[in-house]
């Protein structure tokens, strides 16, 4: 394994970790303190660790055949399995928003819009 280290940034958390080349995005997330829910711990069974990369971003190695089969067309939209994608450069990763946080955020945005309407 290479000893080169790269910064992996996570949004919307705004956290990052500096990890060795070849580290999985899931391990990088854990290093950064970003929670990505999983059930299979990297065995490609749960598919819960999907993250999104900027299309064409080069900070991870190309997917192996097994990951290609699991993700299909989603790969074209920058989706990768965090447990399989290996870091090989600086990269920004978008993690799925927690459903509860999403519900709270949407409620706050709706409330803000209503408040703005009455001003
Ligand atoms: S951790 Fe289950 S598929 Fe990645």
CSV table of C-alpha atoms and ligand atoms in Angstrom, one decimal:
chain,number,residue,atom,x,y,z
A,1,UNK,CA,0.0,0.0,0.0
A,2,UNK,CA,1.2,3.5,-0.9
A,3,UNK,CA,2.2,5.8,2.0
A,4,UNK,CA,0.8,8.8,0.2
A,5,UNK,CA,-1.9,10.6,2.2
A,6,UNK,CA,-4.9,12.5,0.9
A,7,UNK,CA,-7.7,14.6,2.3
A,8,UNK,CA,-11.2,13.3,2.0
A,9,UNK,CA,-13.9,15.9,2.7
A,10,UNK,CA,-17.4,15.0,3.6
A,11,UNK,CA,-20.5,17.1,2.9
A,12,UNK,CA,-22.9,18.2,4.3
A,13,UNK,CA,-21.0,17.4,7.6
A,14,UNK,CA,-18.1,19.7,6.7
A,15,UNK,CA,-15.6,17.3,8.1
A,16,UNK,CA,-12.5,15.8,6.6
A,17,UNK,CA,-9.8,13.2,7.2
A,18,UNK,CA,-6.3,12.8,5.9
A,19,UNK,CA,-5.9,9.1,5.0
A,20,UNK,CA,-3.5,6.8,3.3
A,21,UNK,CA,-4.0,5.9,-0.4
A,22,UNK,CA,-6.0,2.7,-0.6
A,23,UNK,CA,-8.2,3.5,2.4
A,24,UNK,CA,-11.9,2.9,1.8
A,25,UNK,CA,-14.2,5.9,1.9
A,26,UNK,CA,-16.1,4.2,4.8
A,27,UNK,CA,-12.9,4.0,6.8
A,28,UNK,CA,-12.1,7.6,5.9
A,29,UNK,CA,-15.6,8.7,7.1
A,30,UNK,CA,-15.1,6.9,10.4
A,31,UNK,CA,-11.7,8.6,10.8
A,32,UNK,CA,-13.4,12.0,10.1
A,33,UNK,CA,-16.2,11.2,12.6
A,34,UNK,CA,-18.8,11.0,9.8
A,35,UNK,CA,-21.5,8.4,10.4
A,36,UNK,CA,-22.4,6.3,7.3
A,37,UNK,CA,-25.0,3.6,8.4
A,38,UNK,CA,-24.1,0.1,7.4
A,39,UNK,CA,-25.3,-3.4,8.2
A,40,UNK,CA,-22.8,-5.7,6.4
A,41,UNK,CA,-19.5,-4.0,7.3
A,42,UNK,CA,-18.2,-3.9,3.8
A,43,UNK,CA,-19.4,-7.2,2.3
A,44,UNK,CA,-21.5,-5.5,-0.3
A,45,UNK,CA,-24.6,-7.0,1.1
A,46,UNK,CA,-26.5,-4.1,2.5
A,47,UNK,CA,-25.9,-1.3,-0.1
A,48,UNK,CA,-26.5,1.2,2.7
A,49,UNK,CA,-23.1,2.9,2.3
A,50,UNK,CA,-23.9,4.7,-0.9
A,51,UNK,CA,-22.2,8.0,-1.3
A,52,UNK,CA,-22.0,10.5,-4.2
A,53,UNK,CA,-18.9,11.8,-5.8
A,54,UNK,CA,-18.6,14.7,-8.2
A,55,UNK,CA,-18.9,13.0,-11.6
A,56,UNK,CA,-15.4,12.7,-13.1
A,57,UNK,CA,-13.7,13.4,-9.8
A,58,UNK,CA,-10.5,11.3,-9.7
A,59,UNK,CA,-9.9,10.8,-6.0
A,60,UNK,CA,-10.9,7.2,-5.9
A,61,UNK,CA,-9.9,4.1,-7.8
A,62,UNK,CA,-12.3,2.8,-10.5
A,63,UNK,CA,-14.9,0.3,-9.3
A,64,UNK,CA,-14.3,-3.4,-9.4
A,65,UNK,CA,-16.6,-5.6,-11.4
A,66,UNK,CA,-18.6,-6.6,-8.3
A,67,UNK,CA,-19.3,-3.0,-7.4
A,68,UNK,CA,-20.2,-2.3,-11.0
A,69,UNK,CA,-22.8,-5.0,-10.9
A,70,UNK,CA,-24.3,-3.9,-7.6
A,71,UNK,CA,-24.6,-0.2,-8.6
A,72,UNK,CA,-25.4,-0.4,-12.3
A,73,UNK,CA,-26.4,2.9,-13.8
A,74,UNK,CA,-26.1,4.7,-10.5
A,75,UNK,CA,-22.3,4.7,-11.2
A,76,UNK,CA,-22.9,7.2,-14.0
A,77,UNK,CA,-24.4,9.6,-11.5
A,78,UNK,CA,-21.3,9.4,-9.2
A,79,UNK,CA,-22.7,6.9,-6.7
A,80,UNK,CA,-20.2,4.6,-5.1
A,81,UNK,CA,-20.2,2.2,-2.2
A,82,UNK,CA,-18.1,3.8,0.5
A,83,UNK,CA,-17.0,0.4,1.7
A,84,UNK,CA,-15.5,-0.5,-1.7
A,85,UNK,CA,-14.2,2.9,-3.1
A,86,UNK,CA,-10.6,3.3,-2.4
A,87,UNK,CA,-8.9,6.7,-2.0
A,88,UNK,CA,-6.2,7.6,-4.5
A,89,UNK,CA,-6.3,11.4,-4.4
A,90,UNK,CA,-8.0,14.4,-2.8
A,91,UNK,CA,-11.7,14.0,-2.9
A,92,UNK,CA,-15.0,15.5,-1.8
A,93,UNK,CA,-17.8,13.0,-0.8
A,94,UNK,CA,-21.4,13.7,-0.4
A,95,UNK,CA,-23.0,11.5,2.2
A,96,UNK,CA,-26.8,10.7,2.4
A,97,UNK,CA,-28.6,13.0,4.8
A,98,UNK,CA,-30.0,11.3,7.9
A,99,UNK,CA,-33.8,11.0,7.4
A,100,UNK,CA,-34.6,12.6,10.8
A,101,UNK,CA,-32.2,15.5,10.1
A,102,UNK,CA,-33.7,15.9,6.7
A,103,UNK,CA,-37.3,16.1,8.1
A,104,UNK,CA,-36.2,18.7,10.6
A,105,UNK,CA,-34.3,20.7,8.0
A,106,UNK,CA,-37.3,20.7,5.6
A,107,UNK,CA,-39.6,21.8,8.5
A,108,UNK,CA,-37.3,24.6,9.4
A,109,UNK,CA,-37.1,25.7,5.7
A,110,UNK,CA,-40.9,25.7,5.5
A,111,UNK,CA,-41.3,27.7,8.7
A,112,UNK,CA,-38.7,30.2,7.4
A,113,UNK,CA,-40.6,30.6,4.1
A,114,UNK,CA,-43.9,31.2,6.0
A,115,UNK,CA,-42.2,33.7,8.3
A,116,UNK,CA,-40.8,35.6,5.3
A,117,UNK,CA,-44.2,35.7,3.7
A,118,UNK,CA,-45.8,37.5,6.7
A,119,UNK,CA,-43.0,40.1,6.9
B,1,LIG,S1,-21.2,-1.6,4.0
B,1,LIG,FE1,-22.8,-2.9,3.2
B,1,LIG,S2,-22.5,-2.6,1.1
B,1,LIG,FE2,-21.0,-1.2,1.9
